Short mmCIF file of C-alpha atoms in Angstrom, two decimals:
data_model
loop_
_atom_site.label_atom_id
_atom_site.label_comp_id
_atom_site.label_asym_id
_atom_site.label_seq_id
_atom_site.Cartn_x
_atom_site.Cartn_y
_atom_site.Cartn_z
CA MET A 1 98.77 65.01 95.77
CA PRO A 2 98.56 61.55 97.40
CA VAL A 3 95.45 59.70 96.22
CA GLY A 4 94.36 59.38 99.85
CA PHE A 5 93.42 63.05 99.76
CA ASN A 6 90.93 62.46 96.95
CA GLU A 7 87.26 61.64 97.22
CA PRO A 8 86.00 58.95 94.80
CA LEU A 9 84.46 61.37 92.33
CA SER A 10 85.78 63.14 89.26
CA PHE A 11 85.53 66.93 89.10
CA LEU A 12 82.93 66.39 86.35
CA GLN A 13 80.76 64.55 88.87
CA ARG A 14 81.40 67.20 91.50
CA MET A 15 80.29 69.81 88.96
CA THR A 16 77.11 67.80 88.35
CA GLU A 17 76.20 68.43 91.99
CA TYR A 18 75.08 71.87 90.83
CA MET A 19 71.91 70.03 89.82
CA GLU A 20 70.95 68.67 93.24
CA TYR A 21 68.25 71.33 93.59
CA ALA A 22 67.32 71.60 89.91
CA HIS A 23 63.65 71.85 90.89
CA LEU A 24 64.36 75.51 91.75
CA LEU A 25 64.85 76.23 88.05
CA ARG A 26 61.57 74.52 87.27
CA LEU A 27 59.90 76.70 89.91
CA ALA A 28 61.56 79.77 88.37
CA SER A 29 60.11 78.91 84.97
CA GLU A 30 56.64 78.51 86.47
CA GLN A 31 56.57 82.06 87.93
CA ASP A 32 54.71 84.81 86.06
CA ASP A 33 56.60 87.63 87.76
CA PRO A 34 60.25 88.36 86.75
CA ILE A 35 61.16 89.15 90.38
CA SER A 36 59.91 85.75 91.51
CA ARG A 37 61.85 84.12 88.69
CA MET A 38 65.00 85.94 89.76
CA GLN A 39 64.48 84.82 93.37
CA TYR A 40 64.42 81.14 92.41
CA VAL A 41 67.34 81.43 89.98
CA ALA A 42 69.39 83.15 92.70
CA ALA A 43 68.36 80.45 95.18
CA PHE A 44 69.56 77.83 92.71
CA ALA A 45 72.91 79.63 92.39
CA VAL A 46 73.34 79.57 96.18
CA SER A 47 72.12 75.99 96.57
CA ALA A 48 74.83 74.79 94.17
CA LEU A 49 77.40 75.60 96.86
CA GLY A 50 75.62 73.87 99.74
CA SER A 51 77.21 70.46 99.21
CA ASN A 52 80.71 71.95 99.58
CA TRP A 53 80.39 72.27 103.34
CA GLN A 54 82.69 69.73 105.08
CA ARG A 55 83.64 68.22 101.72
CA LEU A 56 87.38 68.20 102.27
CA GLY A 57 88.40 65.45 99.86
CA LYS A 58 89.78 66.59 96.50
CA PRO A 59 87.91 65.33 93.39
CA PHE A 60 90.00 63.52 90.77
CA ASN A 61 91.23 65.69 87.91
CA PRO A 62 89.32 64.63 84.77
CA LEU A 63 91.30 63.16 81.91
CA LEU A 64 91.17 64.97 78.58
CA GLY A 65 88.03 63.77 76.81
CA GLU A 66 86.49 62.30 79.95
CA THR A 67 82.71 62.64 80.16
CA PHE A 68 79.93 62.22 82.69
CA GLU A 69 76.19 61.99 82.12
CA LEU A 70 73.25 61.95 84.49
CA GLU A 71 69.52 61.66 83.84
CA ARG A 72 66.97 62.45 86.52
CA SER A 73 63.25 63.26 86.46
CA GLU A 74 63.97 67.03 86.58
CA PHE A 75 66.89 67.20 84.10
CA ARG A 76 69.63 65.53 82.12
CA ILE A 77 73.25 66.71 82.00
CA ILE A 78 76.36 65.96 79.95
CA CYS A 79 79.85 67.07 81.03
CA GLU A 80 83.12 66.87 79.12
CA GLN A 81 86.74 67.72 79.92
CA VAL A 82 87.44 69.97 76.94
CA SER A 83 90.95 71.20 77.76
CA HIS A 84 93.94 69.99 79.77
CA HIS A 85 96.19 73.07 79.72
CA PRO A 86 94.44 74.97 81.19
CA PRO A 87 92.03 72.43 82.69
CA VAL A 88 88.49 73.31 81.59
CA SER A 89 85.32 71.33 82.30
CA ALA A 90 82.17 72.09 80.29
CA PHE A 91 78.58 71.05 81.01
CA HIS A 92 75.12 71.33 79.49
CA ALA A 93 71.89 70.47 81.33
CA ASP A 94 68.37 70.75 80.00
CA SER A 95 64.74 69.93 80.65
CA GLU A 96 61.40 71.10 79.30
CA HIS A 97 61.63 74.10 81.67
CA PHE A 98 65.24 75.33 81.44
CA VAL A 99 68.71 75.08 79.95
CA PHE A 100 71.76 75.38 82.22
CA HIS A 101 75.25 75.44 80.77
CA GLY A 102 78.76 76.73 81.31
CA SER A 103 82.41 75.87 81.80
CA ILE A 104 84.64 75.95 84.86
CA HIS A 105 88.38 76.63 84.91
CA PRO A 106 89.43 76.31 88.58
CA LYS A 107 92.49 78.30 89.64
CA ILE A 108 94.28 77.29 92.84
CA LYS A 109 96.48 79.44 95.08
CA PHE A 110 98.44 78.32 98.13
CA TRP A 111 98.39 80.92 100.89
CA GLY A 112 100.53 79.33 103.57
CA LYS A 113 97.90 77.95 105.92
CA SER A 114 95.09 77.87 103.36
CA VAL A 115 94.26 76.96 99.76
CA GLU A 116 92.03 79.24 97.69
CA ILE A 117 90.07 77.90 94.72
CA THR A 118 88.73 80.43 92.22
CA PRO A 119 86.11 78.82 89.90
CA LYS A 120 86.75 80.94 86.82
CA GLY A 121 84.04 80.69 84.21
CA VAL A 122 80.52 82.01 83.64
CA VAL A 123 77.43 79.83 84.01
CA THR A 124 74.17 80.50 82.19
CA VAL A 125 70.53 79.65 82.86
CA GLU A 126 67.98 80.05 80.08
CA LEU A 127 64.21 80.00 80.63
CA PRO A 128 62.82 79.40 77.11
CA LYS A 129 59.21 80.07 78.15
CA TRP A 130 60.15 83.67 79.04
CA LYS A 131 63.01 84.10 76.56
CA GLU A 132 65.23 85.04 79.49
CA ALA A 133 68.89 84.33 80.18
CA TYR A 134 70.69 84.66 83.53
CA THR A 135 74.46 84.53 84.07
CA TRP A 136 76.77 84.57 87.08
CA THR A 137 80.22 83.55 88.29
CA ASN A 138 80.61 81.44 91.43
CA VAL A 139 82.43 82.84 94.45
CA ASN A 140 85.81 81.73 95.81
CA CYS A 141 86.24 78.69 98.03
CA CYS A 142 88.95 78.64 100.70
CA VAL A 143 90.16 75.59 102.66
CA HIS A 144 91.73 76.66 105.96
CA ASN A 145 94.25 75.00 108.30
CA ILE A 146 95.86 72.79 105.65
CA ILE A 147 99.11 72.63 107.64
CA ILE A 148 97.84 72.05 111.15
CA GLY A 149 94.51 72.02 112.91
CA LYS A 150 90.95 71.33 111.84
CA LEU A 151 90.23 71.76 108.16
CA TRP A 152 87.25 73.94 107.32
CA ILE A 153 85.79 75.56 104.20
CA GLU A 154 84.33 78.96 103.53
CA GLN A 155 82.79 80.52 100.44
CA SER A 156 83.38 84.25 100.14
CA GLY A 157 83.00 87.06 97.66
CA THR A 158 80.22 88.67 95.65
CA MET A 159 77.93 86.76 93.33
CA GLU A 160 75.98 88.82 90.81
CA VAL A 161 73.15 87.06 88.99
CA VAL A 162 72.14 89.08 85.92
CA ASN A 163 68.89 88.81 83.96
CA HIS A 164 69.99 89.91 80.50
CA SER A 165 66.41 90.37 79.31
CA THR A 166 64.98 92.61 82.05
CA GLY A 167 68.11 94.12 83.61
CA HIS A 168 67.32 92.79 87.09
CA ARG A 169 70.30 91.74 89.23
CA ALA A 170 70.66 89.73 92.42
CA ILE A 171 73.82 90.96 94.16
CA LEU A 172 74.72 88.53 96.94
CA ASP A 173 77.57 88.94 99.42
CA PHE A 174 79.05 85.72 100.83
CA LYS A 175 80.53 86.74 104.17
CA SER A 176 84.02 85.71 105.23
CA GLY A 177 83.99 83.47 108.30
CA SER A 178 86.24 85.76 110.31
CA SER A 179 83.56 86.15 113.00
CA SER A 180 80.89 83.83 114.35
CA LYS A 181 78.13 86.19 113.22
CA ASP A 182 79.32 86.01 109.61
CA MET A 183 80.06 82.29 109.40
CA HIS A 184 78.32 80.91 106.26
CA ARG A 185 76.17 84.02 105.86
CA VAL A 186 74.97 85.28 102.50
CA GLU A 187 72.82 88.35 101.96
CA GLY A 188 72.06 90.99 99.36
CA PHE A 189 69.43 92.68 97.23
CA ILE A 190 67.58 92.15 94.00
CA VAL A 191 67.67 95.45 92.14
CA ASP A 192 66.07 96.60 88.90
CA LYS A 193 67.86 98.19 85.93
CA ASP A 194 67.70 101.56 87.75
CA LYS A 195 69.36 100.01 90.85
CA LYS A 196 66.19 100.31 92.91
CA LYS A 197 66.11 97.69 95.69
CA ILE A 198 63.17 95.33 95.26
CA LYS A 199 63.90 92.33 97.50
CA PHE A 200 66.31 91.56 100.33
CA MET A 201 67.72 88.01 100.31
CA TYR A 202 69.48 86.41 103.25
CA GLY A 203 70.47 83.08 104.75
CA LYS A 204 73.35 80.62 104.94
CA TRP A 205 74.86 78.90 101.93
CA THR A 206 75.06 75.73 104.04
CA GLU A 207 71.38 75.74 105.05
CA LEU A 208 68.81 78.04 103.45
CA LEU A 209 67.96 81.21 101.56
CA ARG A 210 65.05 83.54 102.31
CA SER A 211 63.60 86.67 100.74
CA THR A 212 61.63 89.64 102.05
CA ASP A 213 60.73 93.19 101.04
CA PRO A 214 63.25 96.02 101.72
CA GLN A 215 60.95 97.81 104.18
CA SER A 216 60.61 94.72 106.38
CA TYR A 217 64.39 94.41 106.32
CA GLU A 218 64.88 98.07 107.29
CA ASP A 219 62.37 97.78 110.14
CA TYR A 220 64.03 94.62 111.42
CA LEU A 221 67.47 96.21 111.13
CA LYS A 222 66.50 99.10 113.39
CA GLU A 223 65.68 96.72 116.24
CA ASN A 224 68.38 94.13 115.55
CA SER A 225 71.36 96.08 114.30
CA HIS A 226 73.73 93.92 116.40
CA LYS A 227 72.95 90.98 114.11
CA PHE A 228 74.20 92.85 111.05
CA LYS A 229 77.53 94.22 112.29
CA SER A 230 80.18 94.24 109.60
CA GLU A 231 82.67 91.40 109.78
CA LYS A 232 85.92 91.84 111.67
CA GLU A 233 88.99 92.81 109.74
CA LYS A 234 91.25 89.85 109.24
CA LYS A 235 94.52 89.87 111.12
CA ASP A 236 97.71 90.01 109.11
CA SER A 237 99.71 86.81 109.04
CA LYS A 238 103.12 86.15 107.62
CA LEU A 239 101.96 82.77 106.37
CA ASP A 240 98.82 84.13 104.72
CA SER A 241 100.40 87.24 103.22
CA SER A 242 101.87 85.59 100.16
CA PRO A 243 101.77 82.26 98.35
CA ALA A 244 105.49 82.43 97.58
CA HIS A 245 107.53 79.30 98.37
CA THR A 246 104.59 77.49 99.96
CA PRO A 247 103.56 74.65 97.59
CA LYS A 248 106.48 72.31 98.41
CA ARG A 249 106.11 73.05 102.08
CA VAL A 250 102.37 72.42 101.99
CA LEU A 251 102.78 69.13 100.14
CA ALA A 252 105.40 68.00 102.64
CA LYS A 253 102.92 68.70 105.42
CA LEU A 254 100.10 66.91 103.60
CA ASN A 255 102.24 63.81 103.21
CA SER A 256 102.89 63.78 106.96
CA LEU A 257 99.24 64.11 108.02
CA LYS A 258 98.08 61.28 110.26
CA VAL A 259 94.34 61.54 109.67
CA SER A 260 92.50 61.59 106.37
CA PRO A 261 91.50 65.15 105.37
CA PHE A 262 87.80 64.48 105.06
CA LYS A 263 87.59 63.55 108.75
CA ALA A 264 87.02 66.09 111.49
CA SER A 265 90.63 67.04 112.18
CA VAL A 266 94.26 66.54 111.20
CA SER A 267 97.50 66.91 113.11
CA THR A 268 101.25 66.71 112.69
CA ASP A 269 104.20 66.33 115.00
CA ASN A 270 106.17 69.04 113.24
CA ASP A 271 106.46 72.45 114.86
CA ASP A 272 105.97 75.12 112.21
CA GLY A 273 107.45 77.97 114.19
CA PRO A 274 106.16 80.80 116.36
CA ASP A 275 103.75 82.19 113.75
CA ASP A 276 101.46 79.15 113.92
CA PRO A 277 99.06 78.43 116.79
CA PRO A 278 99.44 75.03 118.46
CA GLU A 279 96.25 73.94 116.71
CA GLY A 280 93.99 75.64 114.18
CA ASP A 281 90.33 75.71 115.08
CA ILE A 282 87.15 76.15 113.09
CA PRO A 283 85.64 79.56 113.97
CA PRO A 284 82.53 79.13 116.12
CA SER A 285 79.19 79.50 114.38
CA GLU A 286 75.81 80.23 115.86
CA SER A 287 74.00 76.93 116.39
CA THR A 288 70.91 78.27 114.61
CA TYR A 289 70.45 81.08 112.16
CA SER A 290 68.92 83.76 114.36
CA ILE A 291 67.84 86.21 111.67
CA ASP A 292 64.17 85.74 110.81
CA ILE A 293 62.70 88.85 109.23
CA PRO A 294 58.90 89.24 109.11
CA ASN A 295 57.19 88.71 105.75
CA SER A 296 60.01 86.40 104.63
CA VAL A 297 59.62 83.52 102.19
CA THR A 298 61.98 80.53 102.31
CA LEU A 299 63.19 79.81 98.78
CA TRP A 300 65.59 76.95 99.46
CA GLU A 301 66.51 74.64 102.32
CA ALA A 302 69.34 72.09 102.16
CA ASP A 303 68.34 68.45 102.49
CA GLN A 304 69.62 66.71 105.60
CA ARG A 305 72.63 64.51 104.91
CA PRO A 306 72.48 60.77 105.64
CA GLU A 307 73.43 59.73 109.18
CA ASN A 308 76.50 57.89 107.90
CA SER A 309 77.68 60.80 105.73
CA THR A 310 80.82 61.35 107.84
CA ASP A 311 81.92 57.80 107.01
CA TYR A 312 81.59 58.52 103.29
CA TYR A 313 83.55 61.69 102.62
CA ASN A 314 80.70 63.83 104.01
CA PHE A 315 78.75 63.15 100.82
CA THR A 316 75.17 64.30 100.40
CA ARG A 317 72.63 61.67 99.38
CA PHE A 318 72.81 63.09 95.84
CA ALA A 319 76.60 62.70 95.73
CA MET A 320 76.45 59.14 97.07
CA ALA A 321 74.50 58.07 93.98
CA LEU A 322 76.81 59.56 91.35
CA ASN A 323 78.94 56.41 90.97
CA GLU A 324 76.00 54.03 90.81
CA ILE A 325 76.01 51.92 87.66
CA ASP A 326 73.97 48.87 86.73
CA GLN A 327 74.34 46.62 83.71
CA GLU A 328 71.76 48.53 81.68
CA LEU A 329 73.49 51.85 82.27
CA LYS A 330 76.95 50.36 81.76
CA GLY A 331 75.85 49.13 78.36
CA LYS A 332 74.69 52.54 77.11
CA ILE A 333 76.92 55.22 78.67
CA CYS A 334 79.88 56.63 76.78
CA PRO A 335 83.13 54.63 77.24
CA THR A 336 84.74 57.83 78.59
CA ASP A 337 82.25 58.19 81.47
CA SER A 338 83.79 58.90 84.90
CA ARG A 339 82.00 55.91 86.42
CA LEU A 340 84.23 53.65 84.33
CA ARG A 341 87.50 55.08 85.70
CA PRO A 342 89.37 52.29 87.53
CA ASP A 343 91.20 54.61 89.95
CA ILE A 344 87.99 56.22 91.18
CA ARG A 345 86.29 52.84 91.49
CA LYS A 346 89.16 51.34 93.48
CA LEU A 347 89.23 54.28 95.89
CA GLU A 348 85.48 53.93 96.39
CA GLU A 349 86.05 50.27 97.27
CA GLY A 350 88.78 51.22 99.77
CA GLU A 351 91.75 50.02 97.69
CA VAL A 352 93.95 53.08 98.16
CA GLU A 353 97.16 51.49 96.83
CA GLY A 354 95.35 50.11 93.79
CA ALA A 355 93.76 53.51 93.17
CA ALA A 356 97.18 55.19 93.31
CA THR A 357 98.59 52.67 90.82
CA GLU A 358 95.69 53.16 88.41
CA LYS A 359 95.82 56.94 88.76
CA THR A 360 99.53 56.92 87.81
CA ARG A 361 98.85 54.59 84.87
CA LEU A 362 96.06 56.79 83.51
CA GLU A 363 98.14 59.96 83.84
CA GLU A 364 101.09 58.35 82.02
CA LYS A 365 98.76 57.10 79.29
CA GLN A 366 97.36 60.60 78.88
CA ARG A 367 100.85 62.11 78.63
CA GLU A 368 101.87 59.60 75.96
CA THR A 369 98.71 60.24 73.96
CA ARG A 370 99.19 64.00 74.17
CA LYS A 371 102.84 63.70 73.14
CA ARG A 372 101.93 61.54 70.14
CA LYS A 373 99.17 63.83 68.96
CA SER A 374 101.24 66.99 69.40
CA THR A 375 103.84 65.66 66.99
CA THR A 376 101.54 64.16 64.38
CA SER A 377 101.26 65.89 61.01
CA LYS A 378 97.85 64.47 60.25
CA LYS A 379 95.22 67.08 60.95
CA GLU A 380 92.52 64.48 61.52
CA GLU A 381 94.49 63.00 64.41
CA LYS A 382 94.60 66.27 66.35
CA TRP A 383 92.37 65.99 69.41
CA LYS A 384 89.30 68.16 69.80
CA PRO A 385 86.28 67.94 72.13
CA ARG A 386 83.52 65.66 70.89
CA TRP A 387 80.46 67.45 72.30
CA PHE A 388 81.47 71.09 72.93
CA ASN A 389 82.95 73.87 70.83
CA LEU A 390 84.65 77.13 71.85
CA GLU A 391 82.53 80.03 70.60
CA PRO A 392 80.95 83.27 71.88
CA ASN A 393 78.27 82.96 74.53
CA PRO A 394 75.25 84.66 72.89
CA HIS A 395 74.34 86.44 76.16
CA THR A 396 77.76 87.70 77.28
CA ASN A 397 79.67 87.73 73.97
CA GLN A 398 82.58 86.12 75.83
CA GLU A 399 84.19 82.92 74.64
CA ASP A 400 82.52 79.89 76.17
CA TRP A 401 82.29 76.16 75.56
CA ILE A 402 78.91 75.61 73.92
CA TYR A 403 77.25 72.21 73.60
CA GLN A 404 76.96 71.08 69.98
CA GLY A 405 74.29 68.43 70.52
CA GLY A 406 74.29 64.77 69.58
CA TYR A 407 75.30 63.13 72.84
CA TRP A 408 71.92 61.69 73.75
CA GLU A 409 71.64 60.00 70.35
CA ARG A 410 74.45 57.82 71.75
CA ASN A 411 76.56 57.49 68.63
CA PHE A 412 79.87 56.78 70.34
CA GLU A 413 81.66 55.45 67.28
CA GLY A 414 85.28 56.51 67.14
CA ILE A 415 85.48 57.43 70.85
CA GLU A 416 89.05 57.07 72.07
CA ASP A 417 89.90 54.63 74.83
CA ILE A 418 91.23 56.92 77.57
CA PHE A 419 90.97 54.45 80.46
#
């Protein structure tokens, strides 16, 4: 991928954006009722996807051993790239109210006119005050019109947030944007261990999430059934039917694009044949979310982005601050921190050619290091993650990368120079 299609953040930093609305986990911990706690945890899970809207630049792939830390009033988080083949990024965030941890192994598929990203990996929230643990897997992300037309993103699939202590589940359906009524919509129920519906949750993953009681939802549905019609069946397309033979073709198209991908639209002079429309459009969406059920409570609303966001990769205010570094911070962060990567820094400063040169240098350095360590006979020289270890998640019994502690003591002796 040409470096011009990147945004000046590492995937570790992009993963840290999960924490933009960390106050929702604090609110969850402060609730006495398990249903209320589930509502706020589910709202946090949805809010983590909000910053993806219109974010069409690709984050830099982290180097093996790369780290990123962030301390805010509501939390602190440490991330580490723990594996290169397959690429796995692990994180651990904590505060006096919660612990949030997990690992992400993104899988990418090319489907002709679109790219689908599946964020494999389970994430876990623990509320120590209540001795509760919640887990879920994020839904798929699809970038449409990568060959021609206006790029746009949708999140789709089912997210199931499970409370392993009480048996409650929040089952949320992220609608496919195949119709204007379904664009960005998410809705579903909180159910108890006997599958009894307790709360109905609804909203848009780009804007807000609300909750109401099932009876209010049923009453509203009777009078407004047209607002809840099932989404249209997607039309078959030769280009979208199979990913076979598309990567080279897609990359050729990407290299010929005339406008940067994080802007509003892209175009090419190449005719792709009769199966493609002359220009791909973003499906229309209702200007305002018209579903407002009586007795609803708003759990989460997305913060408004800065006015100049479109000039800066459509970043949120939270994302804009992730590369900030002053002398005090520079003197105490780990030498492997993403903010110290020269290719990311050069792209942020607008030096695209310099960023491409540095990106190539870092990748070659990583290959040489991996080659050397794969052939060494000395066990102590074999690379292993510094802060995380692969072991069973105590709540799911599945293998997970678990934080081993020690980072915030800041003993960085022996850290390898990866930049």
